[in-house]
Amino acid sequence: MLTLTTSFECQGAAGYAHLTAISGPGINYTYSLTRASDGQVVDQGGISRTQLPLDFDSLYDDEYQLRLEDTGDATNFGTAQFSLTCGYPNPGSGGGPNALTLDSLTHTDETAAGGDGTATIQATGGVAPLTAEVVELSRTQPASSGQPTEFDLLPAATYRVQVTDSSTPTPQVVGGTVTIKAYVAPVIGCQDEYADNYDPAATTGGTASCTYTPRWRSAWGPSGVAVAVPALPGQVKAYTEANLFIGFRPGHPLAADRPLGPPLKLRATVGPQGFAVFRLGPYLQRALGASDGAAGYRLDLNSPTAFTADLYVGYELRRPTGELLEHGYALNSAVPDAALLPQVLSPFAGAVPVWPGFDSYQIAVKVTDGTPYGRGVLISGPASDFDLLTLPCPTNPLPVAWLAPGGGYGYWVFQGRPVLSDDVGEGQNFTEASSGERRWSQRGEAHGTITASSGVFNGPQFGEGLRTLWASPQVWYMPDVAGGEWVPVTLDGGSFPVRRLGLARTEVTLKFIEARPHYVQGQ
């Protein structure tokens, strides 16, 4: 909020007012002086603190309100009221035709030619003839009521532009100030701070000249998504502070569903080399997956965005001043950053195994880095987008999917007459007093189990891909092969033979345990 200090006086039969001081934030402001009796704006324009005092002359006897507004923040404004009684009555008071009022005052800045700014003023009413004037240059032109009058070829400077009528004994004057800015040649460059060649001094150019490097990090990788941040010059604190924003920046395809969230305030100790290392992995890991409805996230293969948006998240690391330190996308993967991202996120050496009647390619994910704001996007595409390896038609098929360590999912159709059984825990038992018989007060949890065979396959890439299955933290199978729900399962720890040296054809048998327990009874 602004506080305005004003003064006023009478000179002859006319009133004069002055804005002498401004208290409050801001540097540059717009102002308007309004006459209370008829609501007319008698003066308006722009002013900065360095241009004070601001003078208003030839004012009628009346009540006035001066309003000042910050050009950068419309909520930062201030007003001041004052009254003048100098023996200078308004000839147009009471709605008469002789009041001179300011309609508009506009300007244009210099162009590359220099010295070619313009100021245009329009006033209505008054006693003819009217004269428009640029006071500082003593330039005048005849003016007509209700018609604009333009002054051209104005060098960069601040001017008072006004219209004076022929009222007697004292003419009426309305007008204001304009500030014409000097021409500044545009700086052409990349204006996207996410780009490799971002130029903070650029004033034009957009993203046309921007160049980009994919910035993917492994959320569970050995580096912990480490970011080294240099200490500020002259910094005396033993630590550096930064704000971590998780989500997607404006313009990204996922920004509407998951915009950048509120900052997480981080602090890291500055080491002997003058750098502080922030490890973002633990914060980003918690943000992967689909919303669980309770302010958390979990990976669910039945989510409509399981194959794209649930696998990664964007982030920004900034100093408290807003300086961008690091940005990128954290993928739900556990390999070193340098090993990330073949074009297709498949554990089978970038290929996708398919079986007749099973569209396994629909679960495959690929990376696109095509456009600046679409950079960092995962898509699942049609079969033609992937390197497909066709396997024999399975008998007794059992589709299985798992989170792969390189990001994305693995997919395999197990077969060979799967064995369905139950795994039942011991629970609680007691000896019945009346009969001496052993009874169960409650059975332990019961889980469905499935033992299935991979079927015979040939090729080391299949064996290496299947090795990622039993190391995966999240595995699903589909009991209804006609397109039912994916059910989460677990694999017991142990040794898993994947192939025999010297044999070209291999088969793997695994036992899956459903993660969700069956209902149990007690007595």
mmCIF file with all atom_site columns, C-alpha atoms in Angstrom, residues 32-126:
data_model
loop_
_atom_site.group_PDB
_atom_site.id
_atom_site.type_symbol
_atom_site.label_atom_id
_atom_site.label_alt_id
_atom_site.label_comp_id
_atom_site.label_asym_id
_atom_site.label_entity_id
_atom_site.label_seq_id
_atom_site.pdbx_PDB_ins_code
_atom_site.Cartn_x
_atom_site.Cartn_y
_atom_site.Cartn_z
_atom_site.occupancy
_atom_site.B_iso_or_equiv
_atom_site.pdbx_formal_charge
_atom_site.auth_seq_id
_atom_site.auth_comp_id
_atom_site.auth_asym_id
_atom_site.auth_atom_id
_atom_site.pdbx_PDB_model_num
ATOM 1  C CA . SER A 1 32  ? -4.636  10.026 -12.411 1.00 0.00 ? 32  SER A CA 1
ATOM 2  C CA . LEU A 1 33  ? -6.114  13.226 -10.936 1.00 0.00 ? 33  LEU A CA 1
ATOM 3  C CA . THR A 1 34  ? -9.937  13.208 -10.851 1.00 0.00 ? 34  THR A CA 1
ATOM 4  C CA . ARG A 1 35  ? -12.243 16.156 -10.195 1.00 0.00 ? 35  ARG A CA 1
ATOM 5  C CA . ALA A 1 36  ? -15.038 15.241 -7.784  1.00 0.00 ? 36  ALA A CA 1
ATOM 6  C CA . SER A 1 37  ? -17.858 17.470 -9.067  1.00 0.00 ? 37  SER A CA 1
ATOM 7  C CA . ASP A 1 38  ? -18.070 15.915 -12.521 1.00 0.00 ? 38  ASP A CA 1
ATOM 8  C CA . GLY A 1 39  ? -15.802 12.836 -12.239 1.00 0.00 ? 39  GLY A CA 1
ATOM 9  C CA . GLN A 1 40  ? -13.498 14.072 -14.984 1.00 0.00 ? 40  GLN A CA 1
ATOM 10 C CA . VAL A 1 41  ? -9.859  12.959 -15.149 1.00 0.00 ? 41  VAL A CA 1
ATOM 11 C CA . VAL A 1 42  ? -7.985  16.252 -15.508 1.00 0.00 ? 42  VAL A CA 1
ATOM 12 C CA . ASP A 1 43  ? -4.467  14.807 -15.534 1.00 0.00 ? 43  ASP A CA 1
ATOM 13 C CA . GLN A 1 44  ? -2.909  11.386 -15.979 1.00 0.00 ? 44  GLN A CA 1
ATOM 14 C CA . GLY A 1 45  ? 0.382   9.766  -16.921 1.00 0.00 ? 45  GLY A CA 1
ATOM 15 C CA . GLY A 1 46  ? 3.417   7.974  -15.538 1.00 0.00 ? 46  GLY A CA 1
ATOM 16 C CA . ILE A 1 47  ? 5.867   8.945  -12.820 1.00 0.00 ? 47  ILE A CA 1
ATOM 17 C CA . SER A 1 48  ? 8.867   7.442  -11.019 1.00 0.00 ? 48  SER A CA 1
ATOM 18 C CA . ARG A 1 49  ? 10.264  8.302  -7.605  1.00 0.00 ? 49  ARG A CA 1
ATOM 19 C CA . THR A 1 50  ? 13.185  10.110 -9.240  1.00 0.00 ? 50  THR A CA 1
ATOM 20 C CA . GLN A 1 51  ? 10.809  12.524 -11.014 1.00 0.00 ? 51  GLN A CA 1
ATOM 21 C CA . LEU A 1 52  ? 9.184   13.969 -7.876  1.00 0.00 ? 52  LEU A CA 1
ATOM 22 C CA . PRO A 1 53  ? 7.714   16.444 -7.227  1.00 0.00 ? 53  PRO A CA 1
ATOM 23 C CA . LEU A 1 54  ? 4.790   16.038 -9.645  1.00 0.00 ? 54  LEU A CA 1
ATOM 24 C CA . ASP A 1 55  ? 2.975   19.330 -10.217 1.00 0.00 ? 55  ASP A CA 1
ATOM 25 C CA . PHE A 1 56  ? -0.645  20.001 -11.240 1.00 0.00 ? 56  PHE A CA 1
ATOM 26 C CA . ASP A 1 57  ? -1.533  23.552 -12.273 1.00 0.00 ? 57  ASP A CA 1
ATOM 27 C CA . SER A 1 58  ? -4.532  25.675 -13.346 1.00 0.00 ? 58  SER A CA 1
ATOM 28 C CA . LEU A 1 59  ? -6.976  23.707 -11.171 1.00 0.00 ? 59  LEU A CA 1
ATOM 29 C CA . TYR A 1 60  ? -10.559 24.852 -10.598 1.00 0.00 ? 60  TYR A CA 1
ATOM 30 C CA . ASP A 1 61  ? -12.091 25.293 -7.182  1.00 0.00 ? 61  ASP A CA 1
ATOM 31 C CA . ASP A 1 62  ? -13.207 21.725 -6.412  1.00 0.00 ? 62  ASP A CA 1
ATOM 32 C CA . GLU A 1 63  ? -12.527 18.489 -4.545  1.00 0.00 ? 63  GLU A CA 1
ATOM 33 C CA . TYR A 1 64  ? -9.842  16.272 -6.119  1.00 0.00 ? 64  TYR A CA 1
ATOM 34 C CA . GLN A 1 65  ? -8.582  12.689 -5.735  1.00 0.00 ? 65  GLN A CA 1
ATOM 35 C CA . LEU A 1 66  ? -5.085  11.675 -6.771  1.00 0.00 ? 66  LEU A CA 1
ATOM 36 C CA . ARG A 1 67  ? -4.569  7.923  -7.357  1.00 0.00 ? 67  ARG A CA 1
ATOM 37 C CA . LEU A 1 68  ? -1.138  6.293  -7.788  1.00 0.00 ? 68  LEU A CA 1
ATOM 38 C CA . GLU A 1 69  ? -0.707  2.661  -8.893  1.00 0.00 ? 69  GLU A CA 1
ATOM 39 C CA . ASP A 1 70  ? 2.445   0.516  -9.137  1.00 0.00 ? 70  ASP A CA 1
ATOM 40 C CA . THR A 1 71  ? 3.060   -0.438 -12.783 1.00 0.00 ? 71  THR A CA 1
ATOM 41 C CA . GLY A 1 72  ? 4.247   -3.894 -11.715 1.00 0.00 ? 72  GLY A CA 1
ATOM 42 C CA . ASP A 1 73  ? 1.582   -4.688 -9.103  1.00 0.00 ? 73  ASP A CA 1
ATOM 43 C CA . ALA A 1 74  ? -1.985  -3.378 -9.442  1.00 0.00 ? 74  ALA A CA 1
ATOM 44 C CA . THR A 1 75  ? -2.687  -4.248 -5.795  1.00 0.00 ? 75  THR A CA 1
ATOM 45 C CA . ASN A 1 76  ? -0.041  -1.749 -4.676  1.00 0.00 ? 76  ASN A CA 1
ATOM 46 C CA . PHE A 1 77  ? -1.717  1.664  -4.883  1.00 0.00 ? 77  PHE A CA 1
ATOM 47 C CA . GLY A 1 78  ? -2.479  4.754  -2.860  1.00 0.00 ? 78  GLY A CA 1
ATOM 48 C CA . THR A 1 79  ? -4.863  7.742  -2.947  1.00 0.00 ? 79  THR A CA 1
ATOM 49 C CA . ALA A 1 80  ? -4.894  11.283 -1.606  1.00 0.00 ? 80  ALA A CA 1
ATOM 50 C CA . GLN A 1 81  ? -7.773  13.835 -1.454  1.00 0.00 ? 81  GLN A CA 1
ATOM 51 C CA . PHE A 1 82  ? -7.529  17.612 -1.309  1.00 0.00 ? 82  PHE A CA 1
ATOM 52 C CA . SER A 1 83  ? -9.772  20.653 -1.797  1.00 0.00 ? 83  SER A CA 1
ATOM 53 C CA . LEU A 1 84  ? -8.964  23.943 -3.584  1.00 0.00 ? 84  LEU A CA 1
ATOM 54 C CA . THR A 1 85  ? -10.697 27.299 -3.060  1.00 0.00 ? 85  THR A CA 1
ATOM 55 C CA . CYS A 1 86  ? -8.732  29.910 -4.985  1.00 0.00 ? 86  CYS A CA 1
ATOM 56 C CA . GLY A 1 87  ? -11.504 31.886 -6.637  1.00 0.00 ? 87  GLY A CA 1
ATOM 57 C CA . TYR A 1 88  ? -11.242 29.964 -9.899  1.00 0.00 ? 88  TYR A CA 1
ATOM 58 C CA . PRO A 1 89  ? -14.739 28.465 -10.491 1.00 0.00 ? 89  PRO A CA 1
ATOM 59 C CA . ASN A 1 90  ? -15.279 25.723 -13.005 1.00 0.00 ? 90  ASN A CA 1
ATOM 60 C CA . PRO A 1 91  ? -17.026 27.312 -16.025 1.00 0.00 ? 91  PRO A CA 1
ATOM 61 C CA . GLY A 1 92  ? -18.520 23.961 -16.888 1.00 0.00 ? 92  GLY A CA 1
ATOM 62 C CA . SER A 1 93  ? -19.775 23.055 -13.421 1.00 0.00 ? 93  SER A CA 1
ATOM 63 C CA . GLY A 1 94  ? -23.318 21.841 -13.253 1.00 0.00 ? 94  GLY A CA 1
ATOM 64 C CA . GLY A 1 95  ? -22.925 20.041 -16.579 1.00 0.00 ? 95  GLY A CA 1
ATOM 65 C CA . GLY A 1 96  ? -22.269 23.161 -18.670 1.00 0.00 ? 96  GLY A CA 1
ATOM 66 C CA . PRO A 1 97  ? -20.623 22.855 -22.089 1.00 0.00 ? 97  PRO A CA 1
ATOM 67 C CA . ASN A 1 98  ? -17.461 24.849 -21.278 1.00 0.00 ? 98  ASN A CA 1
ATOM 68 C CA . ALA A 1 99  ? -15.603 22.362 -19.070 1.00 0.00 ? 99  ALA A CA 1
ATOM 69 C CA . LEU A 1 100 ? -12.363 21.150 -20.672 1.00 0.00 ? 100 LEU A CA 1
ATOM 70 C CA . THR A 1 101 ? -11.801 17.443 -19.974 1.00 0.00 ? 101 THR A CA 1
ATOM 71 C CA . LEU A 1 102 ? -8.987  15.070 -20.867 1.00 0.00 ? 102 LEU A CA 1
ATOM 72 C CA . ASP A 1 103 ? -10.124 12.117 -22.968 1.00 0.00 ? 103 ASP A CA 1
ATOM 73 C CA . SER A 1 104 ? -6.845  10.290 -23.519 1.00 0.00 ? 104 SER A CA 1
ATOM 74 C CA . LEU A 1 105 ? -3.082  10.630 -23.542 1.00 0.00 ? 105 LEU A CA 1
ATOM 75 C CA . THR A 1 106 ? -0.991  7.951  -25.249 1.00 0.00 ? 106 THR A CA 1
ATOM 76 C CA . HIS A 1 107 ? 2.516   7.575  -26.603 1.00 0.00 ? 107 HIS A CA 1
ATOM 77 C CA . THR A 1 108 ? 4.842   5.312  -28.594 1.00 0.00 ? 108 THR A CA 1
ATOM 78 C CA . ASP A 1 109 ? 8.524   4.688  -27.839 1.00 0.00 ? 109 ASP A CA 1
ATOM 79 C CA . GLU A 1 110 ? 11.491  5.208  -30.125 1.00 0.00 ? 110 GLU A CA 1
ATOM 80 C CA . THR A 1 111 ? 12.180  2.703  -32.905 1.00 0.00 ? 111 THR A CA 1
ATOM 81 C CA . ALA A 1 112 ? 15.535  1.778  -34.420 1.00 0.00 ? 112 ALA A CA 1
ATOM 82 C CA . ALA A 1 113 ? 15.569  5.070  -36.330 1.00 0.00 ? 113 ALA A CA 1
ATOM 83 C CA . GLY A 1 114 ? 15.843  6.985  -33.029 1.00 0.00 ? 114 GLY A CA 1
ATOM 84 C CA . GLY A 1 115 ? 14.194  10.274 -32.045 1.00 0.00 ? 115 GLY A CA 1
ATOM 85 C CA . ASP A 1 116 ? 10.847  9.155  -33.477 1.00 0.00 ? 116 ASP A CA 1
ATOM 86 C CA . GLY A 1 117 ? 8.632   8.729  -30.432 1.00 0.00 ? 117 GLY A CA 1
ATOM 87 C CA . THR A 1 118 ? 5.097   10.110 -30.510 1.00 0.00 ? 118 THR A CA 1
ATOM 88 C CA . ALA A 1 119 ? 2.592   11.546 -28.034 1.00 0.00 ? 119 ALA A CA 1
ATOM 89 C CA . THR A 1 120 ? -1.129  11.860 -28.767 1.00 0.00 ? 120 THR A CA 1
ATOM 90 C CA . ILE A 1 121 ? -3.561  13.858 -26.642 1.00 0.00 ? 121 ILE A CA 1
ATOM 91 C CA . GLN A 1 122 ? -7.314  14.327 -26.940 1.00 0.00 ? 122 GLN A CA 1
ATOM 92 C CA . ALA A 1 123 ? -9.535  16.693 -24.931 1.00 0.00 ? 123 ALA A CA 1
ATOM 93 C CA . THR A 1 124 ? -13.208 17.599 -25.129 1.00 0.00 ? 124 THR A CA 1
ATOM 94 C CA . GLY A 1 125 ? -15.044 20.839 -24.351 1.00 0.00 ? 125 GLY A CA 1
ATOM 95 C CA . GLY A 1 126 ? -13.516 24.108 -23.250 1.00 0.00 ? 126 GLY A CA 1
#
